[in-house]
Amino acid sequence: MSLMDKFTAASGMDSFVYFVLLLALPLLLLIKLKKKSNLPPGPRRWPIVGNLVQVMLSKLGFQGYIQKVQRKYGPIFTIRLGSQPMIIIASRDLAHEALVQKGSLFASRPPAKGLRKLFTSNQMNISSAPYGPLWRSLRRNLVSETLSSPALKSFQEGRDWGLQVLIQGLKTEAAQNEGVVKLVEHLRHASFCLLLYMCFGLQVEENEVREVEGVMRELLLTVASLALEDTFPILKVFYRKRRERMQGMHRRQEEKLVSLINRRREELAEGAAVNCRAYVDSLFSLTVDGGRCLTEQEMATLCSEFITGGTDTTSTTIQWVMANLVKYPDVQSKLYKEIVGVVGKEGVKLVEEEKLVSEMQYLEAVVKEALRRHPPAKFVLSHAVTEDCSLGGYDIPVGAFVNFCVSEMGNDPAEWENPADFRPERFVNGEVDLTGGKGIKMMPFGVGRRICPGLAVAMLHVELIVATLVLKFEWQTKPGETVDLAETQEFTTVMKYPLQAVIKERVATPGY
Ligand code: HEM
């Protein structure tokens, strides 16, 4: 029976109710439609493609386009990639309201589509899992089993290995190249060794490290270009060849990681003496989906997330620190004095880690200033809300991508005096909490429930490596050249002209 039939068949009270319903229904629909349109404002968009054309035609890149839109529309605005709304938040207060005060609402991730689904084992990793029990258990496992203070202490051998690889690599290149080194490649390789050790507890042969590193990096750099296909699945037809190539890369990466996973599993099964509890050890006993163990592919996905999450971000940060130390020699010599004052000049093999945290305030200030000026991630990973809600007077619907302008916050003149200057002194004696719990001043690691779980270990690695580099070598510009701090976008925001510097060994220390 249709609604109209029901209306005519009904009588008395019933017919009155149906009549009211018939009148109210269009009204309710109208109210809902009107409500839906209260998204934050944004630039006019083209049919089908949304603002994608403007983004792609912008000479200033995605970041530059966003800055332009922000100047016009203020601290919260919407752009559209195809039909997909992306709400961008550029104000520290609104970011605090969303990520801290309304933390659980803004803590989810958008659904993965296309190849991303394959690469994340259907969102079975920490960074892409929606907010919920799976995410909680994966994240808790990483934090308590691998990133806690006692666990970090057990990775000392891995840190020694990474530093050794770094210093040897620099010395070899300097010897062959009149003292000139291209730092970032050495940093990336050393960070990779370190993360590989934390992940598998193995010191892998140099050749094999290079092989795994090559495969993972190749895939990482192409994944960034998936955005277009995610937005327009129809383009799959045109990208078939490229998709097949990426699937091949992904297969090769999985094979390499699974072989390391099995090597570690055998080592443990044979009862070999091991120096640490590696990340993968915790995955062997982790259960998901109400009690099942992880498959090899899922473990490989989690290991890949661990290694890639910590390699480029760390090496990029260190490169920015060192570039500023070369550009500003007075900052470098002040830092050198602090380090030598704490650990001494002679015979120091390693900078002692406890002293990094407790006694080197200027080092911490230098690193924070580099993270403020040059955050490796200009935006966080896209967030999604768990239910329709509001922010700054606008609607934030389920299904919208939500993101935050990390670099705008760290360069906001309302908070930072002369924000373009590199001046670590602003952090000395001034408490700046990177977790942003009481208010956000900068957020290079994100803030709230999705804050980077690697914050502490990243700070430890960056400080340890910078202190060692400054203690071991004096860093200078190449004759006749200056340091150019222009940026470009890879997986992270890197130096457009990678730092090349002349190094002079200060002290010949045993061990390296
Ligand atoms: C300087 C180094 C690093 C920087 C600047 C950095 C930055 C970030 C940022 C901005 C996010 C996204 C936060 C959000 O979506 O709101 C993130 C997430 C994440 N990072 Fe890092 N990160 C660094 C190092 C590391 C390291 C060393 C690891 C692992 C050992 C790691 C593992 C992760 C993971 C697993 C997530 C996803 C968290 C989640 O979705 O719950 N990161 N990081």
mmCIF file with all atom_site columns, C-alpha atoms in Angstrom, residues 133-242:
data_model
loop_
_atom_site.group_PDB
_atom_site.id
_atom_site.type_symbol
_atom_site.label_atom_id
_atom_site.label_alt_id
_atom_site.label_comp_id
_atom_site.label_asym_id
_atom_site.label_entity_id
_atom_site.label_seq_id
_atom_site.pdbx_PDB_ins_code
_atom_site.Cartn_x
_atom_site.Cartn_y
_atom_site.Cartn_z
_atom_site.occupancy
_atom_site.B_iso_or_equiv
_atom_site.pdbx_formal_charge
_atom_site.auth_seq_id
_atom_site.auth_comp_id
_atom_site.auth_asym_id
_atom_site.auth_atom_id
_atom_site.pdbx_PDB_model_num
ATOM 1   C CA . PRO A 1 133 ? 39.417 -1.037 19.311  1.00 0.00 ? 133 PRO A CA 1
ATOM 2   C CA . LEU A 1 134 ? 41.752 -2.215 16.507  1.00 0.00 ? 134 LEU A CA 1
ATOM 3   C CA . TRP A 1 135 ? 43.607 1.114  16.393  1.00 0.00 ? 135 TRP A CA 1
ATOM 4   C CA . ARG A 1 136 ? 43.788 1.180  20.188  1.00 0.00 ? 136 ARG A CA 1
ATOM 5   C CA . SER A 1 137 ? 45.294 -2.266 20.459  1.00 0.00 ? 137 SER A CA 1
ATOM 6   C CA . LEU A 1 138 ? 47.833 -1.754 17.629  1.00 0.00 ? 138 LEU A CA 1
ATOM 7   C CA . ARG A 1 139 ? 48.931 1.579  19.044  1.00 0.00 ? 139 ARG A CA 1
ATOM 8   C CA . ARG A 1 140 ? 49.075 0.357  22.650  1.00 0.00 ? 140 ARG A CA 1
ATOM 9   C CA . ASN A 1 141 ? 51.220 -2.565 21.519  1.00 0.00 ? 141 ASN A CA 1
ATOM 10  C CA . LEU A 1 142 ? 53.727 -0.264 19.767  1.00 0.00 ? 142 LEU A CA 1
ATOM 11  C CA . VAL A 1 143 ? 53.933 2.221  22.625  1.00 0.00 ? 143 VAL A CA 1
ATOM 12  C CA . SER A 1 144 ? 54.209 -0.227 25.513  1.00 0.00 ? 144 SER A CA 1
ATOM 13  C CA . GLU A 1 145 ? 56.286 -2.949 23.845  1.00 0.00 ? 145 GLU A CA 1
ATOM 14  C CA . THR A 1 146 ? 58.719 -0.953 21.710  1.00 0.00 ? 146 THR A CA 1
ATOM 15  C CA . LEU A 1 147 ? 58.677 2.746  22.567  1.00 0.00 ? 147 LEU A CA 1
ATOM 16  C CA . SER A 1 148 ? 58.594 2.653  26.387  1.00 0.00 ? 148 SER A CA 1
ATOM 17  C CA . SER A 1 149 ? 61.754 3.830  28.204  1.00 0.00 ? 149 SER A CA 1
ATOM 18  C CA . PRO A 1 150 ? 62.974 0.323  29.182  1.00 0.00 ? 150 PRO A CA 1
ATOM 19  C CA . ALA A 1 151 ? 62.379 -0.951 25.630  1.00 0.00 ? 151 ALA A CA 1
ATOM 20  C CA . LEU A 1 152 ? 64.277 2.011  24.176  1.00 0.00 ? 152 LEU A CA 1
ATOM 21  C CA . LYS A 1 153 ? 67.254 1.313  26.464  1.00 0.00 ? 153 LYS A CA 1
ATOM 22  C CA . SER A 1 154 ? 67.485 -2.194 24.999  1.00 0.00 ? 154 SER A CA 1
ATOM 23  C CA . PHE A 1 155 ? 68.058 -0.780 21.493  1.00 0.00 ? 155 PHE A CA 1
ATOM 24  C CA . GLN A 1 156 ? 71.454 0.705  22.413  1.00 0.00 ? 156 GLN A CA 1
ATOM 25  C CA . GLU A 1 157 ? 73.244 -1.667 20.045  1.00 0.00 ? 157 GLU A CA 1
ATOM 26  C CA . GLY A 1 158 ? 71.072 -0.427 17.168  1.00 0.00 ? 158 GLY A CA 1
ATOM 27  C CA . ARG A 1 159 ? 71.901 3.198  17.964  1.00 0.00 ? 159 ARG A CA 1
ATOM 28  C CA . ASP A 1 160 ? 75.637 2.384  18.090  1.00 0.00 ? 160 ASP A CA 1
ATOM 29  C CA . TRP A 1 161 ? 75.286 0.652  14.731  1.00 0.00 ? 161 TRP A CA 1
ATOM 30  C CA . GLY A 1 162 ? 73.436 3.598  13.159  1.00 0.00 ? 162 GLY A CA 1
ATOM 31  C CA . LEU A 1 163 ? 76.013 6.110  14.434  1.00 0.00 ? 163 LEU A CA 1
ATOM 32  C CA . GLN A 1 164 ? 78.896 3.969  13.257  1.00 0.00 ? 164 GLN A CA 1
ATOM 33  C CA . VAL A 1 165 ? 77.404 3.651  9.768   1.00 0.00 ? 165 VAL A CA 1
ATOM 34  C CA . LEU A 1 166 ? 76.810 7.416  9.674   1.00 0.00 ? 166 LEU A CA 1
ATOM 35  C CA . ILE A 1 167 ? 80.267 8.539  10.794  1.00 0.00 ? 167 ILE A CA 1
ATOM 36  C CA . GLN A 1 168 ? 82.083 5.998  8.608   1.00 0.00 ? 168 GLN A CA 1
ATOM 37  C CA . GLY A 1 169 ? 80.002 6.998  5.587   1.00 0.00 ? 169 GLY A CA 1
ATOM 38  C CA . LEU A 1 170 ? 80.725 10.690 6.121   1.00 0.00 ? 170 LEU A CA 1
ATOM 39  C CA . LYS A 1 171 ? 84.448 10.118 6.602   1.00 0.00 ? 171 LYS A CA 1
ATOM 40  C CA . THR A 1 172 ? 84.689 8.011  3.458   1.00 0.00 ? 172 THR A CA 1
ATOM 41  C CA . GLU A 1 173 ? 82.868 10.571 1.336   1.00 0.00 ? 173 GLU A CA 1
ATOM 42  C CA . ALA A 1 174 ? 84.856 13.474 2.818   1.00 0.00 ? 174 ALA A CA 1
ATOM 43  C CA . ALA A 1 175 ? 88.134 11.664 2.085   1.00 0.00 ? 175 ALA A CA 1
ATOM 44  C CA . GLN A 1 176 ? 87.146 11.146 -1.555  1.00 0.00 ? 176 GLN A CA 1
ATOM 45  C CA . ASN A 1 177 ? 85.635 14.582 -2.079  1.00 0.00 ? 177 ASN A CA 1
ATOM 46  C CA . GLU A 1 178 ? 87.971 17.181 -0.539  1.00 0.00 ? 178 GLU A CA 1
ATOM 47  C CA . GLY A 1 179 ? 86.022 17.258 2.695   1.00 0.00 ? 179 GLY A CA 1
ATOM 48  C CA . VAL A 1 180 ? 82.635 17.847 1.055   1.00 0.00 ? 180 VAL A CA 1
ATOM 49  C CA . VAL A 1 181 ? 79.698 15.629 2.020   1.00 0.00 ? 181 VAL A CA 1
ATOM 50  C CA . LYS A 1 182 ? 76.093 15.408 0.904   1.00 0.00 ? 182 LYS A CA 1
ATOM 51  C CA . LEU A 1 183 ? 74.574 14.755 4.295   1.00 0.00 ? 183 LEU A CA 1
ATOM 52  C CA . VAL A 1 184 ? 71.007 13.619 3.730   1.00 0.00 ? 184 VAL A CA 1
ATOM 53  C CA . GLU A 1 185 ? 71.776 10.305 2.068   1.00 0.00 ? 185 GLU A CA 1
ATOM 54  C CA . HIS A 1 186 ? 74.010 9.289  4.982   1.00 0.00 ? 186 HIS A CA 1
ATOM 55  C CA . LEU A 1 187 ? 71.337 10.367 7.459   1.00 0.00 ? 187 LEU A CA 1
ATOM 56  C CA . ARG A 1 188 ? 68.610 8.429  5.708   1.00 0.00 ? 188 ARG A CA 1
ATOM 57  C CA . HIS A 1 189 ? 70.715 5.288  5.568   1.00 0.00 ? 189 HIS A CA 1
ATOM 58  C CA . ALA A 1 190 ? 71.754 5.547  9.233   1.00 0.00 ? 190 ALA A CA 1
ATOM 59  C CA . SER A 1 191 ? 68.161 6.195  10.374  1.00 0.00 ? 191 SER A CA 1
ATOM 60  C CA . PHE A 1 192 ? 67.037 3.238  8.286   1.00 0.00 ? 192 PHE A CA 1
ATOM 61  C CA . CYS A 1 193 ? 69.623 0.922  9.945   1.00 0.00 ? 193 CYS A CA 1
ATOM 62  C CA . LEU A 1 194 ? 68.483 2.106  13.353  1.00 0.00 ? 194 LEU A CA 1
ATOM 63  C CA . LEU A 1 195 ? 64.771 1.560  12.670  1.00 0.00 ? 195 LEU A CA 1
ATOM 64  C CA . LEU A 1 196 ? 65.506 -1.782 10.993  1.00 0.00 ? 196 LEU A CA 1
ATOM 65  C CA . TYR A 1 197 ? 67.295 -2.910 14.146  1.00 0.00 ? 197 TYR A CA 1
ATOM 66  C CA . MET A 1 198 ? 64.413 -1.780 16.369  1.00 0.00 ? 198 MET A CA 1
ATOM 67  C CA . CYS A 1 199 ? 61.965 -3.571 14.107  1.00 0.00 ? 199 CYS A CA 1
ATOM 68  C CA . PHE A 1 200 ? 63.739 -6.919 13.678  1.00 0.00 ? 200 PHE A CA 1
ATOM 69  C CA . GLY A 1 201 ? 66.480 -6.933 16.339  1.00 0.00 ? 201 GLY A CA 1
ATOM 70  C CA . LEU A 1 202 ? 68.974 -7.855 13.617  1.00 0.00 ? 202 LEU A CA 1
ATOM 71  C CA . GLN A 1 203 ? 72.148 -6.193 12.358  1.00 0.00 ? 203 GLN A CA 1
ATOM 72  C CA . VAL A 1 204 ? 71.674 -6.976 8.707   1.00 0.00 ? 204 VAL A CA 1
ATOM 73  C CA . GLU A 1 205 ? 74.577 -7.069 6.214   1.00 0.00 ? 205 GLU A CA 1
ATOM 74  C CA . GLU A 1 206 ? 75.197 -3.793 4.396   1.00 0.00 ? 206 GLU A CA 1
ATOM 75  C CA . ASN A 1 207 ? 74.188 -5.194 0.975   1.00 0.00 ? 207 ASN A CA 1
ATOM 76  C CA . GLU A 1 208 ? 70.902 -6.484 2.268   1.00 0.00 ? 208 GLU A CA 1
ATOM 77  C CA . VAL A 1 209 ? 70.132 -3.239 4.120   1.00 0.00 ? 209 VAL A CA 1
ATOM 78  C CA . ARG A 1 210 ? 70.653 -1.301 0.883   1.00 0.00 ? 210 ARG A CA 1
ATOM 79  C CA . GLU A 1 211 ? 68.403 -3.711 -0.986  1.00 0.00 ? 211 GLU A CA 1
ATOM 80  C CA . VAL A 1 212 ? 65.498 -3.475 1.497   1.00 0.00 ? 212 VAL A CA 1
ATOM 81  C CA . GLU A 1 213 ? 65.973 0.288  1.772   1.00 0.00 ? 213 GLU A CA 1
ATOM 82  C CA . GLY A 1 214 ? 65.886 0.704  -2.019  1.00 0.00 ? 214 GLY A CA 1
ATOM 83  C CA . VAL A 1 215 ? 62.691 -1.295 -2.426  1.00 0.00 ? 215 VAL A CA 1
ATOM 84  C CA . MET A 1 216 ? 60.924 0.520  0.416   1.00 0.00 ? 216 MET A CA 1
ATOM 85  C CA . ARG A 1 217 ? 61.953 3.971  -0.738  1.00 0.00 ? 217 ARG A CA 1
ATOM 86  C CA . GLU A 1 218 ? 60.906 3.369  -4.312  1.00 0.00 ? 218 GLU A CA 1
ATOM 87  C CA . LEU A 1 219 ? 57.421 2.454  -3.146  1.00 0.00 ? 219 LEU A CA 1
ATOM 88  C CA . LEU A 1 220 ? 57.219 5.274  -0.595  1.00 0.00 ? 220 LEU A CA 1
ATOM 89  C CA . LEU A 1 221 ? 57.928 7.975  -3.161  1.00 0.00 ? 221 LEU A CA 1
ATOM 90  C CA . THR A 1 222 ? 55.307 6.676  -5.589  1.00 0.00 ? 222 THR A CA 1
ATOM 91  C CA . VAL A 1 223 ? 52.609 6.220  -2.948  1.00 0.00 ? 223 VAL A CA 1
ATOM 92  C CA . ALA A 1 224 ? 52.417 10.008 -2.533  1.00 0.00 ? 224 ALA A CA 1
ATOM 93  C CA . SER A 1 225 ? 51.124 10.223 -6.108  1.00 0.00 ? 225 SER A CA 1
ATOM 94  C CA . LEU A 1 226 ? 48.120 8.008  -5.361  1.00 0.00 ? 226 LEU A CA 1
ATOM 95  C CA . ALA A 1 227 ? 45.966 10.985 -4.405  1.00 0.00 ? 227 ALA A CA 1
ATOM 96  C CA . LEU A 1 228 ? 44.663 11.561 -7.912  1.00 0.00 ? 228 LEU A CA 1
ATOM 97  C CA . GLU A 1 229 ? 43.468 8.002  -8.336  1.00 0.00 ? 229 GLU A CA 1
ATOM 98  C CA . ASP A 1 230 ? 41.891 7.989  -4.876  1.00 0.00 ? 230 ASP A CA 1
ATOM 99  C CA . THR A 1 231 ? 39.906 11.044 -5.893  1.00 0.00 ? 231 THR A CA 1
ATOM 100 C CA . PHE A 1 232 ? 38.873 9.812  -9.310  1.00 0.00 ? 232 PHE A CA 1
ATOM 101 C CA . PRO A 1 233 ? 38.647 6.028  -9.371  1.00 0.00 ? 233 PRO A CA 1
ATOM 102 C CA . ILE A 1 234 ? 37.709 6.304  -13.033 1.00 0.00 ? 234 ILE A CA 1
ATOM 103 C CA . LEU A 1 235 ? 41.340 7.242  -13.777 1.00 0.00 ? 235 LEU A CA 1
ATOM 104 C CA . LYS A 1 236 ? 42.328 3.686  -12.868 1.00 0.00 ? 236 LYS A CA 1
ATOM 105 C CA . VAL A 1 237 ? 41.937 2.815  -16.545 1.00 0.00 ? 237 VAL A CA 1
ATOM 106 C CA . PHE A 1 238 ? 44.638 5.317  -17.567 1.00 0.00 ? 238 PHE A CA 1
ATOM 107 C CA . TYR A 1 239 ? 46.966 4.415  -14.739 1.00 0.00 ? 239 TYR A CA 1
ATOM 108 C CA . ARG A 1 240 ? 46.781 0.637  -15.254 1.00 0.00 ? 240 ARG A CA 1
ATOM 109 C CA . LYS A 1 241 ? 50.489 0.260  -16.095 1.00 0.00 ? 241 LYS A CA 1
ATOM 110 C CA . ARG A 1 242 ? 51.581 2.379  -13.182 1.00 0.00 ? 242 ARG A CA 1
#
